[in-house]
Amino acid sequence: MKQKIIGLFGGSGFVGQNLAFFLAKQGYAVRVFTRHRKNTRDLWMNSSIEIIEVDLANQKHLAEALSGCFSIVNLIGILNEKKDNGKEFINAHVRTLENILSACATAQISNFVQISALNADVNGNSFYLKSKGLAEDLLKTTFNKNSGVSAAFPNSITIIKPSVIFGARDAFTNKFASLLKYIPLFFPLAKGDVKFQPVYVGDLTALIFKYIEKPDQGVSTIHVGGPEIYTLKEILSLIADIMGQKTKVIPLSNFLSCLQANFLEYVPGKPFSRDNLRSLSKDSICLSSATTIGERVETQSTSMKNILPTYLNYEGVRKQYLIDEAISKEKNENL
């Protein structure tokens, strides 16, 4: 039987690569569309994954590349831009999506999955969140405009809005781990009290797979949170504990947070920006009535404290941390 083909935009990123390998393992043929083939080298050796270089501004080229795909997943996203004006976010998250949707209509794609962000909103606190919100609105208005008019347009659109995503090679926990190597004693932290509901990348890929295989009709919006809620300070402290560092986290005032963001905005690699700071002005957690990702995929969702020790690369400390956790758990069960 011929393999079904799933197309991925943003397949060279952290979530995209995990999803590509997951789908290939499930027996799908995967097409990863990218502007630069070299960025996908980690995927090259998998025979079920095809890398196709595309010009995202060329409608005809895009439609040809998408031909034969059963479903498209859009994971394209940037966290920072060169200038703090929102234009690069709009280009990456909205203008590119417009081109992809037009190509989907031409190629008669039946199912579309969009990976957004939990606080994405056209009235969001940051350029990043606003652009993600505009992308969601674009999907909804385009679907409503074409529904019942063009059978070629996807009849199922799923918008998945996760809280912060973690896992091996992520840009979140690993960034903190790297910074802790250079700031081992005192760590000045902006917005340390903001709350997250971290989602493990393995759970997220399972959820995406669910909506590829059994999509709802029309436009569905899925808010996604992990099993636990942490403050940013608690996440940093957890990482420090796993690394065996007695780091004192120093919460910064709003004024000092702004100074920190303004300074780090211009540090090579941009570890923290003014727009990142604006994004942190609102908790990234699901409403109390929302189901966790584990409930959505009908399995137990993955705890951050169980996964972080497996990839922070401090083997001796990691083993001791797991031993301590097991002892603590046993004591609690015997209480």
GROMACS .gro file of C-alpha atoms in nm:
model
  335
    1MET     CA    1   0.000   0.000   0.000
    2LYS     CA    2   0.127   0.346  -0.090
    3GLN     CA    3   0.246   0.553   0.205
    4LYS     CA    4   0.048   0.864   0.294
    5ILE     CA    5   0.260   1.177   0.266
    6ILE     CA    6   0.273   1.443   0.538
    7GLY     CA    7   0.432   1.778   0.453
    8LEU     CA    8   0.612   1.984   0.716
    9PHE     CA    9   0.701   2.352   0.705
   10GLY     CA   10   0.950   2.440   0.977
   11GLY     CA   11   1.070   2.081   0.985
   12SER     CA   12   1.430   2.181   1.053
   13GLY     CA   13   1.345   2.321   1.397
   14PHE     CA   14   1.332   2.154   1.736
   15VAL     CA   15   0.966   2.044   1.724
   16GLY     CA   16   0.976   1.988   1.348
   17GLN     CA   17   1.261   1.738   1.361
   18ASN     CA   18   1.100   1.548   1.647
   19LEU     CA   19   0.774   1.536   1.453
   20ALA     CA   20   0.944   1.423   1.132
   21PHE     CA   21   1.109   1.127   1.305
   22PHE     CA   22   0.785   1.042   1.491
   23LEU     CA   23   0.578   1.039   1.171
   24ALA     CA   24   0.838   0.832   0.987
   25LYS     CA   25   0.829   0.580   1.272
   26GLN     CA   26   0.449   0.560   1.237
   27GLY     CA   27   0.488   0.457   0.874
   28TYR     CA   28   0.425   0.788   0.699
   29ALA     CA   29   0.633   0.937   0.421
   30VAL     CA   30   0.744   1.283   0.531
   31ARG     CA   31   0.829   1.582   0.314
   32VAL     CA   32   1.018   1.860   0.485
   33PHE     CA   33   0.998   2.189   0.298
   34THR     CA   34   1.286   2.426   0.365
   35ARG     CA   35   1.463   2.722   0.212
   36HIS     CA   36   1.802   2.578   0.305
   37ARG     CA   37   1.864   2.204   0.278
   38LYS     CA   38   2.176   2.226   0.495
   39ASN     CA   39   1.957   2.313   0.796
   40THR     CA   40   1.795   1.969   0.784
   41ARG     CA   41   2.111   1.756   0.785
   42ASP     CA   42   1.998   1.565   1.096
   43LEU     CA   43   1.709   1.426   0.888
   44TRP     CA   44   1.909   1.323   0.581
   45MET     CA   45   1.976   0.962   0.680
   46ASN     CA   46   1.610   0.866   0.731
   47SER     CA   47   1.480   0.706   0.412
   48SER     CA   48   1.119   0.798   0.494
   49ILE     CA   49   1.199   1.170   0.509
   50GLU     CA   50   1.238   1.371   0.189
   51ILE     CA   51   1.393   1.718   0.198
   52ILE     CA   52   1.264   1.965  -0.060
   53GLU     CA   53   1.405   2.314  -0.103
   54VAL     CA   54   1.128   2.563  -0.176
   55ASP     CA   55   1.086   2.930  -0.253
   56LEU     CA   56   0.815   3.034  -0.009
   57ALA     CA   57   0.722   3.330  -0.229
   58ASN     CA   58   0.674   3.120  -0.544
   59GLN     CA   59   0.312   2.998  -0.547
   60LYS     CA   60   0.353   2.762  -0.842
   61HIS     CA   61   0.667   2.605  -0.697
   62LEU     CA   62   0.501   2.560  -0.357
   63ALA     CA   63   0.189   2.398  -0.503
   64GLU     CA   64   0.401   2.153  -0.703
   65ALA     CA   65   0.600   2.062  -0.392
   66LEU     CA   66   0.279   2.000  -0.194
   67SER     CA   67   0.121   1.783  -0.462
   68GLY     CA   68   0.033   1.439  -0.328
   69CYS     CA   69   0.043   1.537   0.040
   70PHE     CA   70  -0.244   1.420   0.258
   71SER     CA   71  -0.182   1.671   0.537
   72ILE     CA   72   0.032   1.980   0.599
   73VAL     CA   73   0.177   2.088   0.934
   74ASN     CA   74   0.309   2.442   0.969
   75LEU     CA   75   0.569   2.482   1.244
   76ILE     CA   76   0.740   2.792   1.104
   77GLY     CA   77   0.826   3.031   1.382
   78ILE     CA   78   1.089   3.278   1.498
   79LEU     CA   79   1.135   3.405   1.854
   80ASN     CA   80   1.338   3.716   1.776
   81GLU     CA   81   1.382   3.972   1.501
   82LYS     CA   82   1.667   4.207   1.414
   83LYS     CA   83   1.466   4.524   1.469
   84ASP     CA   84   1.208   4.560   1.742
   85ASN     CA   85   0.921   4.660   1.511
   86GLY     CA   86   0.726   4.339   1.441
   87LYS     CA   87   0.792   4.330   1.067
   88GLU     CA   88   0.999   4.012   1.065
   89PHE     CA   89   0.740   3.837   1.281
   90ILE     CA   90   0.466   3.936   1.037
   91ASN     CA   91   0.670   3.813   0.740
   92ALA     CA   92   0.753   3.480   0.905
   93HIS     CA   93   0.419   3.403   1.068
   94VAL     CA   94   0.160   3.573   0.847
   95ARG     CA   95   0.289   3.648   0.497
   96THR     CA   96   0.448   3.305   0.464
   97LEU     CA   97   0.128   3.141   0.586
   98GLU     CA   98  -0.071   3.327   0.319
   99ASN     CA   99   0.150   3.172   0.051
  100ILE     CA  100   0.129   2.827   0.205
  101LEU     CA  101  -0.252   2.839   0.224
  102SER     CA  102  -0.279   2.944  -0.140
  103ALA     CA  103  -0.054   2.653  -0.236
  104CYS     CA  104  -0.266   2.417  -0.021
  105ALA     CA  105  -0.578   2.520  -0.211
  106THR     CA  106  -0.408   2.461  -0.546
  107ALA     CA  107  -0.267   2.125  -0.434
  108GLN     CA  108  -0.605   2.022  -0.282
  109ILE     CA  109  -0.474   1.954   0.068
  110SER     CA  110  -0.753   1.821   0.290
  111ASN     CA  111  -0.601   1.868   0.636
  112PHE     CA  112  -0.393   2.151   0.784
  113VAL     CA  113  -0.233   2.175   1.130
  114GLN     CA  114  -0.094   2.504   1.261
  115ILE     CA  115   0.139   2.518   1.562
  116SER     CA  116   0.080   2.848   1.739
  117ALA     CA  117   0.142   2.964   2.098
  118LEU     CA  118  -0.075   2.962   2.408
  119ASN     CA  119  -0.105   3.341   2.445
  120ALA     CA  120  -0.116   3.417   2.073
  121ASP     CA  121  -0.365   3.699   2.015
  122VAL     CA  122  -0.399   3.992   1.777
  123ASN     CA  123  -0.405   4.210   2.090
  124GLY     CA  124  -0.113   4.025   2.250
  125ASN     CA  125   0.152   4.188   2.464
  126SER     CA  126   0.437   4.136   2.218
  127PHE     CA  127   0.503   4.151   1.846
  128TYR     CA  128   0.561   3.775   1.856
  129LEU     CA  129   0.224   3.696   2.015
  130LYS     CA  130   0.039   3.947   1.794
  131SER     CA  131   0.182   3.793   1.477
  132LYS     CA  132   0.091   3.443   1.593
  133GLY     CA  133  -0.260   3.570   1.668
  134LEU     CA  134  -0.286   3.728   1.324
  135ALA     CA  135  -0.186   3.394   1.173
  136GLU     CA  136  -0.469   3.222   1.361
  137ASP     CA  137  -0.717   3.484   1.241
  138LEU     CA  138  -0.592   3.438   0.885
  139LEU     CA  139  -0.663   3.065   0.905
  140LYS     CA  140  -1.014   3.121   1.039
  141THR     CA  141  -1.114   3.395   0.795
  142THR     CA  142  -0.965   3.214   0.496
  143PHE     CA  143  -1.150   2.895   0.588
  144ASN     CA  144  -1.481   3.079   0.632
  145LYS     CA  145  -1.434   3.258   0.301
  146ASN     CA  146  -1.363   2.935   0.114
  147SER     CA  147  -1.593   2.698   0.303
  148GLY     CA  148  -1.863   2.573   0.072
  149VAL     CA  149  -1.710   2.760  -0.218
  150SER     CA  150  -1.387   2.578  -0.290
  151ALA     CA  151  -1.370   2.207  -0.222
  152ALA     CA  152  -0.997   2.237  -0.283
  153PHE     CA  153  -0.934   2.431   0.037
  154PRO     CA  154  -0.853   2.223   0.350
  155ASN     CA  155  -1.178   2.111   0.512
  156SER     CA  156  -1.003   2.059   0.843
  157ILE     CA  157  -0.779   2.313   1.017
  158THR     CA  158  -0.640   2.245   1.364
  159ILE     CA  159  -0.468   2.523   1.557
  160ILE     CA  160  -0.257   2.387   1.843
  161LYS     CA  161  -0.155   2.643   2.109
  162PRO     CA  162   0.105   2.497   2.350
  163SER     CA  163   0.270   2.653   2.651
  164VAL     CA  164   0.651   2.646   2.649
  165ILE     CA  165   0.790   2.326   2.492
  166PHE     CA  166   1.084   2.136   2.640
  167GLY     CA  167   1.297   1.840   2.541
  168ALA     CA  168   1.649   1.744   2.434
  169ARG     CA  169   1.800   2.020   2.217
  170ASP     CA  170   1.526   2.271   2.295
  171ALA     CA  171   1.604   2.644   2.301
  172PHE     CA  172   1.448   2.697   2.643
  173THR     CA  173   1.588   2.472   2.914
  174ASN     CA  174   1.918   2.424   2.733
  175LYS     CA  175   1.966   2.801   2.709
  176PHE     CA  176   1.924   2.832   3.085
  177ALA     CA  177   2.161   2.539   3.140
  178SER     CA  178   2.425   2.709   2.922
  179LEU     CA  179   2.384   3.042   3.102
  180LEU     CA  180   2.415   2.871   3.440
  181LYS     CA  181   2.763   2.749   3.343
  182TYR     CA  182   2.876   3.110   3.320
  183ILE     CA  183   2.659   3.250   3.601
  184PRO     CA  184   2.683   2.972   3.862
  185LEU     CA  185   2.636   3.167   4.187
  186PHE     CA  186   2.384   3.448   4.135
  187PHE     CA  187   2.138   3.452   3.847
  188PRO     CA  188   1.949   3.778   3.782
  189LEU     CA  189   1.610   3.674   3.643
  190ALA     CA  190   1.347   3.891   3.477
  191LYS     CA  191   0.980   3.802   3.533
  192GLY     CA  192   1.064   3.512   3.763
  193ASP     CA  193   0.706   3.489   3.887
  194VAL     CA  194   0.548   3.433   3.543
  195LYS     CA  195   0.386   3.089   3.520
  196PHE     CA  196   0.429   2.819   3.256
  197GLN     CA  197   0.268   2.481   3.197
  198PRO     CA  198   0.559   2.309   3.016
  199VAL     CA  199   0.477   2.061   2.740
  200TYR     CA  200   0.715   1.776   2.658
  201VAL     CA  201   0.797   1.763   2.287
  202GLY     CA  202   0.721   1.390   2.273
  203ASP     CA  203   0.370   1.453   2.404
  204LEU     CA  204   0.320   1.738   2.158
  205THR     CA  205   0.421   1.527   1.858
  206ALA     CA  206   0.175   1.258   1.970
  207LEU     CA  207  -0.099   1.522   1.986
  208ILE     CA  208  -0.016   1.656   1.639
  209PHE     CA  209  -0.024   1.299   1.509
  210LYS     CA  210  -0.372   1.252   1.659
  211TYR     CA  211  -0.508   1.549   1.464
  212ILE     CA  212  -0.335   1.436   1.146
  213GLU     CA  213  -0.499   1.095   1.165
  214LYS     CA  214  -0.839   1.198   1.301
  215PRO     CA  215  -0.896   1.569   1.240
  216ASP     CA  216  -1.212   1.750   1.340
  217GLN     CA  217  -1.410   1.911   1.060
  218GLY     CA  218  -1.386   2.288   1.028
  219VAL     CA  219  -1.151   2.497   1.241
  220SER     CA  220  -1.052   2.363   1.584
  221THR     CA  221  -0.839   2.544   1.842
  222ILE     CA  222  -0.659   2.330   2.099
  223HIS     CA  223  -0.500   2.486   2.410
  224VAL     CA  224  -0.218   2.266   2.535
  225GLY     CA  225  -0.054   2.250   2.877
  226GLY     CA  226   0.157   1.992   3.055
  227PRO     CA  227   0.077   1.819   3.386
  228GLU     CA  228   0.241   2.081   3.611
  229ILE     CA  229   0.258   2.457   3.649
  230TYR     CA  230   0.591   2.620   3.734
  231THR     CA  231   0.706   2.978   3.774
  232LEU     CA  232   1.006   3.074   3.564
  233LYS     CA  233   1.210   3.095   3.883
  234GLU     CA  234   1.109   2.739   3.977
  235ILE     CA  235   1.214   2.612   3.633
  236LEU     CA  236   1.553   2.779   3.662
  237SER     CA  237   1.600   2.643   4.015
  238LEU     CA  238   1.507   2.293   3.896
  239ILE     CA  239   1.766   2.311   3.617
  240ALA     CA  240   2.031   2.434   3.862
  241ASP     CA  241   1.951   2.149   4.105
  242ILE     CA  242   1.983   1.889   3.831
  243MET     CA  243   2.319   2.039   3.731
  244GLY     CA  244   2.436   2.025   4.092
  245GLN     CA  245   2.469   2.402   4.123
  246LYS     CA  246   2.371   2.602   4.430
  247THR     CA  247   2.262   2.902   4.229
  248LYS     CA  248   2.076   3.183   4.401
  249VAL     CA  249   1.808   3.323   4.170
  250ILE     CA  250   1.767   3.699   4.210
  251PRO     CA  251   1.429   3.828   4.084
  252LEU     CA  252   1.459   4.160   3.903
  253SER     CA  253   1.220   4.452   3.931
  254ASN     CA  254   1.034   4.567   3.620
  255PHE     CA  255   1.283   4.850   3.576
  256LEU     CA  256   1.587   4.622   3.602
  257SER     CA  257   1.417   4.365   3.378
  258CYS     CA  258   1.381   4.632   3.110
  259LEU     CA  259   1.748   4.727   3.147
  260GLN     CA  260   1.848   4.360   3.117
  261ALA     CA  261   1.637   4.310   2.804
  262ASN     CA  262   1.772   4.628   2.645
  263PHE     CA  263   2.129   4.510   2.707
  264LEU     CA  264   2.089   4.144   2.605
  265GLU     CA  265   1.899   4.249   2.291
  266TYR     CA  266   2.238   4.342   2.142
  267VAL     CA  267   2.445   4.052   2.274
  268PRO     CA  268   2.542   3.803   1.998
  269GLY     CA  269   2.282   3.527   1.984
  270LYS     CA  270   2.027   3.757   2.151
  271PRO     CA  271   1.969   3.545   2.466
  272PHE     CA  272   1.688   3.779   2.576
  273SER     CA  273   1.507   4.062   2.399
  274ARG     CA  274   1.259   4.339   2.469
  275ASP     CA  275   0.993   4.144   2.283
  276ASN     CA  276   1.070   3.833   2.490
  277LEU     CA  277   1.016   4.047   2.799
  278ARG     CA  278   0.682   4.169   2.670
  279SER     CA  279   0.575   3.809   2.605
  280LEU     CA  280   0.648   3.730   2.970
  281SER     CA  281   0.395   3.983   3.097
  282LYS     CA  282   0.121   3.715   3.099
  283ASP     CA  283   0.115   3.362   3.243
  284SER     CA  284   0.140   3.087   2.980
  285ILE     CA  285  -0.104   2.842   3.135
  286CYS     CA  286  -0.431   2.682   3.030
  287LEU     CA  287  -0.765   2.772   3.180
  288SER     CA  288  -0.867   2.551   3.471
  289SER     CA  289  -1.139   2.391   3.258
  290ALA     CA  290  -0.894   2.288   2.984
  291THR     CA  291  -0.770   1.931   2.959
  292THR     CA  292  -0.399   1.851   2.982
  293ILE     CA  293  -0.210   1.717   2.684
  294GLY     CA  294  -0.205   1.374   2.846
  295GLU     CA  295  -0.585   1.364   2.857
  296ARG     CA  296  -0.603   1.468   2.492
  297VAL     CA  297  -0.375   1.188   2.373
  298GLU     CA  298  -0.523   0.946   2.630
  299THR     CA  299  -0.196   0.875   2.806
  300GLN     CA  300  -0.005   1.010   3.105
  301SER     CA  301   0.159   1.341   3.017
  302THR     CA  302   0.528   1.382   3.088
  303SER     CA  303   0.662   1.572   3.386
  304MET     CA  304   0.944   1.819   3.332
  305LYS     CA  305   1.134   1.700   3.639
  306ASN     CA  306   1.143   1.344   3.500
  307ILE     CA  307   1.278   1.446   3.159
  308LEU     CA  308   1.527   1.725   3.228
  309PRO     CA  309   1.784   1.498   3.399
  310THR     CA  310   1.798   1.276   3.089
  311TYR     CA  311   1.951   1.539   2.862
  312LEU     CA  312   2.132   1.805   3.063
  313ASN     CA  313   2.454   1.606   3.025
  314TYR     CA  314   2.574   1.592   3.384
  315GLU     CA  315   2.578   1.214   3.419
  316GLY     CA  316   2.690   1.172   3.779
  317VAL     CA  317   2.466   1.447   3.909
  318ARG     CA  318   2.180   1.317   3.696
  319LYS     CA  319   2.202   0.970   3.849
  320GLN     CA  320   2.214   1.109   4.202
  321TYR     CA  321   1.919   1.336   4.129
  322LEU     CA  322   1.712   1.042   4.004
  323ILE     CA  323   1.808   0.838   4.311
  324ASP     CA  324   1.706   1.123   4.542
  325GLU     CA  325   1.377   1.163   4.356
  326ALA     CA  326   1.303   0.790   4.384
  327ILE     CA  327   1.377   0.791   4.758
  328SER     CA  328   1.160   1.098   4.810
  329LYS     CA  329   0.874   0.943   4.613
  330GLU     CA  330   0.895   0.620   4.815
  331LYS     CA  331   0.886   0.816   5.141
  332ASN     CA  332   0.579   1.011   5.029
  333GLU     CA  333   0.400   0.693   4.928
  334ASN     CA  334   0.465   0.544   5.272
  335LEU     CA  335   0.332   0.847   5.461
   0.00000   0.00000   0.00000
